[in-house]
Tab-separated table of C-alpha atoms in Angstrom:
chain	number	residue	atom	x	y	z
X	1	MET	CA	53.877	-2.276	-9.827
X	2	LEU	CA	52.064	-4.836	-11.454
X	3	ASN	CA	49.346	-3.204	-14.205
X	4	LEU	CA	45.936	-3.813	-13.187
X	5	VAL	CA	44.546	-3.899	-16.650
X	6	TRP	CA	46.824	-6.744	-17.262
X	7	LEU	CA	45.971	-8.549	-13.938
X	8	ARG	CA	41.951	-8.222	-15.054
X	9	SER	CA	42.857	-9.554	-18.305
X	10	PHE	CA	44.798	-12.493	-16.501
X	11	LEU	CA	42.041	-13.105	-14.174
X	12	SER	CA	39.318	-13.334	-17.030
X	13	LEU	CA	41.910	-15.732	-18.933
X	14	VAL	CA	42.053	-18.138	-15.656
X	15	ARG	CA	38.097	-17.991	-15.309
X	16	HIS	CA	37.335	-18.654	-19.121
X	17	ARG	CA	40.372	-20.843	-19.989
X	18	SER	CA	39.927	-19.297	-23.490
X	19	PHE	CA	41.633	-16.183	-25.022
X	20	GLN	CA	38.696	-15.279	-27.135
X	21	ALA	CA	36.175	-16.170	-24.388
X	22	ALA	CA	38.173	-13.805	-21.948
X	23	ALA	CA	38.502	-11.231	-24.327
X	24	ASP	CA	34.640	-11.250	-25.094
X	25	SER	CA	33.869	-10.817	-21.522
X	26	LEU	CA	35.926	-7.889	-21.165
X	27	GLY	CA	34.933	-6.215	-24.313
X	28	ILE	CA	38.360	-6.145	-25.827
X	29	ALA	CA	39.983	-7.781	-28.891
X	30	GLN	CA	41.696	-11.050	-28.467
X	31	PRO	CA	44.912	-9.668	-29.740
X	32	THR	CA	44.829	-7.071	-26.962
X	33	LEU	CA	44.143	-9.809	-24.251
X	34	SER	CA	47.171	-11.695	-25.538
X	35	GLN	CA	49.399	-8.832	-25.343
X	36	HIS	CA	48.403	-8.124	-21.735
X	37	ILE	CA	49.390	-11.690	-20.823
X	38	GLN	CA	52.615	-11.594	-22.775
X	39	LYS	CA	53.599	-8.297	-20.640
X	40	LEU	CA	52.782	-9.715	-17.524
X	41	GLU	CA	54.672	-12.846	-18.201
X	42	GLN	CA	57.527	-10.662	-19.024
X	43	GLN	CA	57.057	-8.378	-16.009
X	44	LEU	CA	57.090	-11.595	-13.887
X	45	ASP	CA	59.667	-13.488	-15.742
X	46	VAL	CA	57.465	-16.710	-15.551
X	47	MET	CA	54.918	-18.223	-17.810
X	48	LEU	CA	51.695	-18.094	-16.860
X	49	VAL	CA	49.548	-19.826	-19.109
X	50	LEU	CA	49.866	-23.290	-21.119
X	51	ARG	CA	48.641	-22.541	-24.635
X	52	GLY	CA	46.578	-25.331	-26.243
X	53	LYS	CA	44.211	-25.520	-29.439
X	54	ALA	CA	41.139	-25.791	-27.534
X	55	ARG	CA	41.735	-24.211	-24.342
X	56	CYS	CA	44.652	-23.007	-22.083
X	57	GLU	CA	45.436	-23.903	-18.475
X	58	PRO	CA	46.937	-21.986	-15.742
X	59	THR	CA	50.504	-23.047	-14.575
X	60	ARG	CA	51.196	-23.259	-10.919
X	61	ALA	CA	52.560	-19.625	-10.966
X	62	ALA	CA	49.370	-18.413	-12.256
X	63	LEU	CA	47.421	-20.315	-9.733
X	64	ALA	CA	49.638	-18.554	-6.849
X	65	LEU	CA	49.132	-15.192	-8.583
X	66	VAL	CA	45.360	-15.283	-8.576
X	67	PRO	CA	44.662	-14.359	-4.865
X	68	PHE	CA	46.858	-11.415	-5.143
X	69	ALA	CA	45.522	-10.208	-8.524
X	70	ASP	CA	42.012	-10.329	-7.077
X	71	SER	CA	43.113	-8.698	-3.705
X	72	MET	CA	44.900	-5.779	-5.848
X	73	LEU	CA	41.703	-5.348	-8.151
X	74	ARG	CA	39.507	-5.168	-4.993
X	75	LEU	CA	41.603	-2.703	-3.398
X	76	ASP	CA	41.518	-0.791	-6.539
X	77	ARG	CA	37.565	-0.800	-6.626
X	78	GLN	CA	37.508	-0.025	-2.669
X	79	ALA	CA	39.982	3.186	-3.476
X	80	ARG	CA	37.551	4.324	-6.132
X	81	GLU	CA	34.418	3.845	-3.987
X	82	ALA	CA	36.171	5.650	-1.134
X	83	VAL	CA	37.043	8.601	-3.088
X	84	HIS	CA	33.704	8.985	-4.571
X	85	GLY	CA	31.915	7.806	-1.500
X	86	SER	CA	29.855	5.269	-3.287
X	87	GLY	CA	30.165	2.384	-1.151
X	88	ILE	CA	31.217	0.420	1.909
X	89	ARG	CA	32.448	-2.939	2.434
X	90	VAL	CA	31.517	-4.234	5.857
X	91	GLY	CA	32.816	-7.515	7.418
X	92	ALA	CA	31.079	-9.536	9.889
X	93	SER	CA	32.046	-12.679	12.130
X	94	SER	CA	29.808	-15.765	11.322
X	95	ASN	CA	27.314	-15.297	14.445
X	96	ILE	CA	26.983	-11.509	14.148
X	97	GLY	CA	26.596	-11.658	10.041
X	98	ILE	CA	23.866	-14.601	10.369
X	99	TYR	CA	22.023	-14.165	13.490
X	100	MET	CA	22.414	-10.086	14.315
X	101	LEU	CA	23.625	-7.769	11.963
X	102	GLN	CA	21.158	-8.141	9.018
X	103	PRO	CA	18.140	-5.856	10.415
X	104	SER	CA	20.826	-3.006	11.074
X	105	ILE	CA	22.179	-3.624	7.284
X	106	ARG	CA	18.518	-3.350	5.931
X	107	ALA	CA	18.018	-0.086	8.154
X	108	PHE	CA	21.148	1.479	6.982
X	109	ARG	CA	20.437	0.572	3.332
X	110	ASP	CA	16.929	2.066	3.779
X	111	SER	CA	18.225	5.373	5.112
X	112	PRO	CA	18.068	8.498	2.797
X	113	SER	CA	21.460	8.846	0.310
X	114	ALA	CA	22.780	5.580	1.917
X	115	PRO	CA	25.849	4.367	0.048
X	116	ALA	CA	25.953	0.691	-1.377
X	117	VAL	CA	26.635	-1.776	1.253
X	118	ASP	CA	28.815	-5.034	0.319
X	119	LEU	CA	28.470	-7.463	3.450
X	120	VAL	CA	31.022	-10.096	3.839
X	121	ILE	CA	30.478	-12.889	6.497
X	122	ASP	CA	33.340	-15.132	7.682
X	123	THR	CA	34.874	-16.419	10.562
X	124	ASN	CA	36.202	-14.225	13.237
X	125	PRO	CA	39.786	-14.755	12.345
X	126	ALA	CA	39.305	-14.264	8.705
X	127	ILE	CA	37.254	-10.970	9.030
X	128	ALA	CA	40.047	-9.831	11.392
X	129	ARG	CA	42.526	-10.677	8.740
X	130	GLN	CA	40.658	-9.012	6.015
X	131	LEU	CA	40.452	-5.848	8.138
X	132	SER	CA	44.117	-5.796	8.861
X	133	ASN	CA	44.672	-6.361	5.222
X	134	GLY	CA	42.531	-3.406	4.006
X	135	GLU	CA	40.045	-5.363	2.254
X	136	LEU	CA	37.250	-4.117	4.704
X	137	ASP	CA	36.251	-0.810	5.639
X	138	VAL	CA	34.785	-1.795	8.809
X	139	ALA	CA	33.966	-4.917	10.846
X	140	VAL	CA	31.620	-6.204	13.425
X	141	VAL	CA	33.331	-9.022	15.412
X	142	GLU	CA	33.026	-10.949	18.569
X	143	TRP	CA	36.874	-10.476	19.504
X	144	TRP	CA	39.668	-8.316	18.188
X	145	GLN	CA	43.200	-8.206	19.145
X	146	PRO	CA	43.916	-4.360	19.962
X	147	THR	CA	46.171	-2.953	17.051
X	148	PRO	CA	47.730	0.172	16.183
X	149	GLY	CA	46.142	2.168	13.696
X	150	PHE	CA	42.576	0.767	14.411
X	151	ARG	CA	39.756	2.281	16.336
X	152	THR	CA	37.374	-0.014	18.519
X	153	MET	CA	34.058	0.899	19.275
X	154	ASN	CA	31.455	-1.189	21.487
X	155	TRP	CA	28.381	-2.135	19.615
X	156	ARG	CA	26.099	-4.332	22.155
X	157	GLN	CA	26.797	-7.000	24.892
X	158	GLU	CA	25.193	-10.364	24.097
X	159	GLU	CA	24.790	-13.006	26.889
X	160	LEU	CA	25.969	-16.660	26.585
X	161	VAL	CA	23.367	-19.323	27.337
X	162	LEU	CA	23.589	-23.161	27.949
X	163	ILE	CA	21.561	-24.826	25.159
X	164	VAL	CA	20.216	-28.239	25.633
X	165	PRO	CA	17.557	-30.599	23.633
X	166	PRO	CA	14.056	-30.539	24.942
X	167	ASP	CA	14.437	-34.199	26.338
X	168	HIS	CA	17.776	-33.266	28.508
X	169	PRO	CA	17.447	-33.559	32.219
X	170	ALA	CA	18.192	-29.983	32.663
X	171	GLN	CA	15.639	-28.694	30.102
X	172	ASN	CA	13.056	-27.457	33.110
X	173	LEU	CA	15.986	-25.372	34.483
X	174	THR	CA	15.108	-21.457	34.998
X	175	GLU	CA	18.954	-20.889	35.234
X	176	ILE	CA	22.249	-22.506	35.991
X	177	ASP	CA	24.894	-21.832	38.577
X	178	ARG	CA	28.550	-21.205	37.960
X	179	GLU	CA	29.493	-24.165	39.797
X	180	THR	CA	27.231	-26.797	38.136
X	181	LEU	CA	28.256	-25.227	34.719
X	182	ALA	CA	32.060	-25.684	35.660
X	183	GLY	CA	31.467	-29.235	35.930
X	184	MET	CA	30.020	-30.025	32.703
X	185	THR	CA	31.376	-30.953	29.399
X	186	LEU	CA	30.361	-28.753	26.393
X	187	LEU	CA	30.753	-28.995	22.709
X	188	GLY	CA	32.739	-26.435	21.141
X	189	GLY	CA	32.051	-24.165	18.433
X	190	GLU	CA	33.903	-21.765	16.253
X	191	PRO	CA	37.529	-20.935	17.162
X	192	GLY	CA	38.931	-17.440	17.257
X	193	THR	CA	35.794	-15.971	18.487
X	194	GLY	CA	37.186	-15.022	22.115
X	195	THR	CA	34.909	-17.458	23.936
X	196	GLY	CA	37.863	-18.986	25.669
X	197	ARG	CA	38.855	-15.525	26.948
X	198	VAL	CA	35.365	-14.866	28.052
X	199	LEU	CA	35.224	-18.012	30.076
X	200	ALA	CA	38.582	-17.643	31.710
X	201	GLU	CA	37.498	-14.067	32.882
X	202	PHE	CA	34.026	-15.613	34.085
X	203	PHE	CA	35.540	-18.658	35.874
X	204	GLY	CA	38.733	-16.996	37.345
X	205	PRO	CA	42.411	-18.071	36.655
X	206	ASN	CA	42.174	-21.050	38.409
X	207	GLY	CA	38.826	-22.618	37.291
X	208	PRO	CA	37.519	-24.833	37.512
X	209	PHE	CA	36.184	-24.752	33.822
X	210	PRO	CA	33.861	-26.805	31.728
X	211	SER	CA	35.771	-29.301	29.520
X	212	VAL	CA	35.104	-29.433	25.709
X	213	SER	CA	34.410	-32.856	24.154
X	214	MET	CA	34.482	-31.743	20.320
X	215	GLN	CA	35.506	-28.597	18.197
X	216	LEU	CA	32.606	-28.258	15.585
X	217	GLY	CA	33.652	-25.380	13.742
X	218	SER	CA	30.529	-23.014	13.885
X	219	THR	CA	27.501	-22.262	15.832
X	220	GLU	CA	24.941	-23.857	13.332
X	221	ALA	CA	27.038	-27.350	13.519
X	222	VAL	CA	26.784	-26.966	17.480
X	223	LYS	CA	23.109	-26.391	17.264
X	224	GLN	CA	22.618	-29.347	15.062
X	225	ALA	CA	24.649	-31.612	17.374
X	226	VAL	CA	22.761	-30.588	20.325
X	227	LYS	CA	19.491	-31.179	18.734
X	228	ALA	CA	20.864	-34.629	17.655
X	229	GLY	CA	21.677	-35.330	21.393
X	230	LEU	CA	25.491	-35.364	20.942
X	231	GLY	CA	25.996	-32.938	23.830
X	232	ILE	CA	25.117	-29.617	25.122
X	233	SER	CA	27.008	-26.236	24.585
X	234	LEU	CA	27.416	-22.327	25.162
X	235	VAL	CA	26.372	-19.995	22.745
X	236	LEU	CA	25.139	-16.289	22.398
X	237	ALA	CA	21.565	-15.788	23.250
X	238	ALA	CA	20.836	-14.264	19.779
X	239	CYS	CA	21.873	-17.337	17.871
X	240	VAL	CA	19.410	-19.659	19.122
X	241	ARG	CA	16.009	-17.351	19.413
X	242	GLU	CA	14.287	-19.155	16.483
X	243	GLU	CA	15.091	-22.411	18.063
X	244	VAL	CA	13.977	-21.408	21.411
X	245	ARG	CA	10.699	-20.210	19.957
X	246	ASN	CA	9.950	-23.260	18.039
X	247	GLY	CA	10.964	-25.509	20.876
X	248	SER	CA	13.525	-27.527	19.099
X	249	LEU	CA	16.251	-26.250	21.879
X	250	ARG	CA	16.270	-24.981	25.384
X	251	ALA	CA	18.191	-21.826	26.530
X	252	ILE	CA	19.233	-21.661	30.037
X	253	PRO	CA	20.830	-18.677	31.467
X	254	VAL	CA	23.612	-18.510	33.711
X	255	SER	CA	22.768	-17.013	37.244
X	256	ALA	CA	25.950	-15.613	37.881
X	257	PRO	CA	26.612	-12.195	35.975
X	258	GLY	CA	29.335	-11.586	33.579
X	259	LEU	CA	29.025	-14.628	31.182
X	260	ALA	CA	28.588	-12.257	28.127
X	261	LYS	CA	30.511	-10.978	24.979
X	262	HIS	CA	31.223	-7.391	24.254
X	263	LEU	CA	30.454	-7.236	20.284
X	264	MET	CA	32.530	-4.384	18.649
X	265	VAL	CA	32.905	-2.389	15.679
X	266	VAL	CA	36.426	-1.947	14.205
X	267	CYS	CA	37.493	0.423	11.554
X	268	PRO	CA	41.157	1.693	10.377
X	269	GLU	CA	42.016	5.055	11.902
X	270	ALA	CA	42.198	6.228	8.272
X	271	PHE	CA	38.526	5.307	7.495
X	272	ALA	CA	37.201	6.454	10.820
X	273	ASN	CA	36.168	10.189	9.383
X	274	HIS	CA	35.123	8.683	5.914
X	275	PRO	CA	31.357	9.556	5.474
X	276	PRO	CA	30.224	5.857	4.485
X	277	VAL	CA	32.017	4.582	7.594
X	278	THR	CA	30.890	7.162	9.954
X	279	SER	CA	27.388	7.079	8.890
X	280	PHE	CA	27.328	3.132	9.179
X	281	VAL	CA	28.959	3.301	12.558
X	282	SER	CA	26.869	5.989	13.878
X	283	GLN	CA	23.553	4.224	12.899
X	284	LEU	CA	24.856	0.991	14.358
X	285	CYS	CA	26.089	2.215	17.462
X	286	HIS	CA	23.582	4.832	18.420
């Protein structure tokens, strides 16, 4: 097992590129930090630092170690917080974290005796990976592959709407039907959010389906592309409320029911009865 104290010294050294500066930042003596690095190098049987007169540089092996050292120290902190009930680390996929979850986080933090909340916003696949790796206590996501050892709870249902610029020929439509939508070409957003699965369920196994002209990587990029007249797209209704209010986009609902995502809360079974997690999930879902 790698020594966490040595790893903390190692990360400080990589960040500061100076033994003295790294030691000062940790509040320890420079010889003590040097000893930590030497012991870590001996344990791993590899050189981690190229020593120079003015500064030092991490080796390739050191750069490979950095993410693992970060993860180990983060898990150590989370374990201590869990034991003392002092905090909760919440992950949210991009659309949820940016456009939907913030009021709930604020309400939770304002409740009496609420633990500290560390909110992480990333792509849906990245949040799912962090949750699976034990880096998060709970996650709110658009899509999750059912996995043994994890508990899934429904949070809310959010409709998908067609967004078009104000000068688009369809901008005055009050709704759009399934057949018309199927014949359209849409701009693609963030992959890994389950939109393809929702569309497959909505249009049926044999289609026809809308085609995708680009894969822009995020809902924010999609919105900017639609505003610029590069195309139209399907997005979660909550993601365009501000643009609809200010008139920069039009959101057209689909007449046929069922084109919606069931957003969910996921946590490890081991954390399901942990007070900070149960308090957060209870407030969010009820």
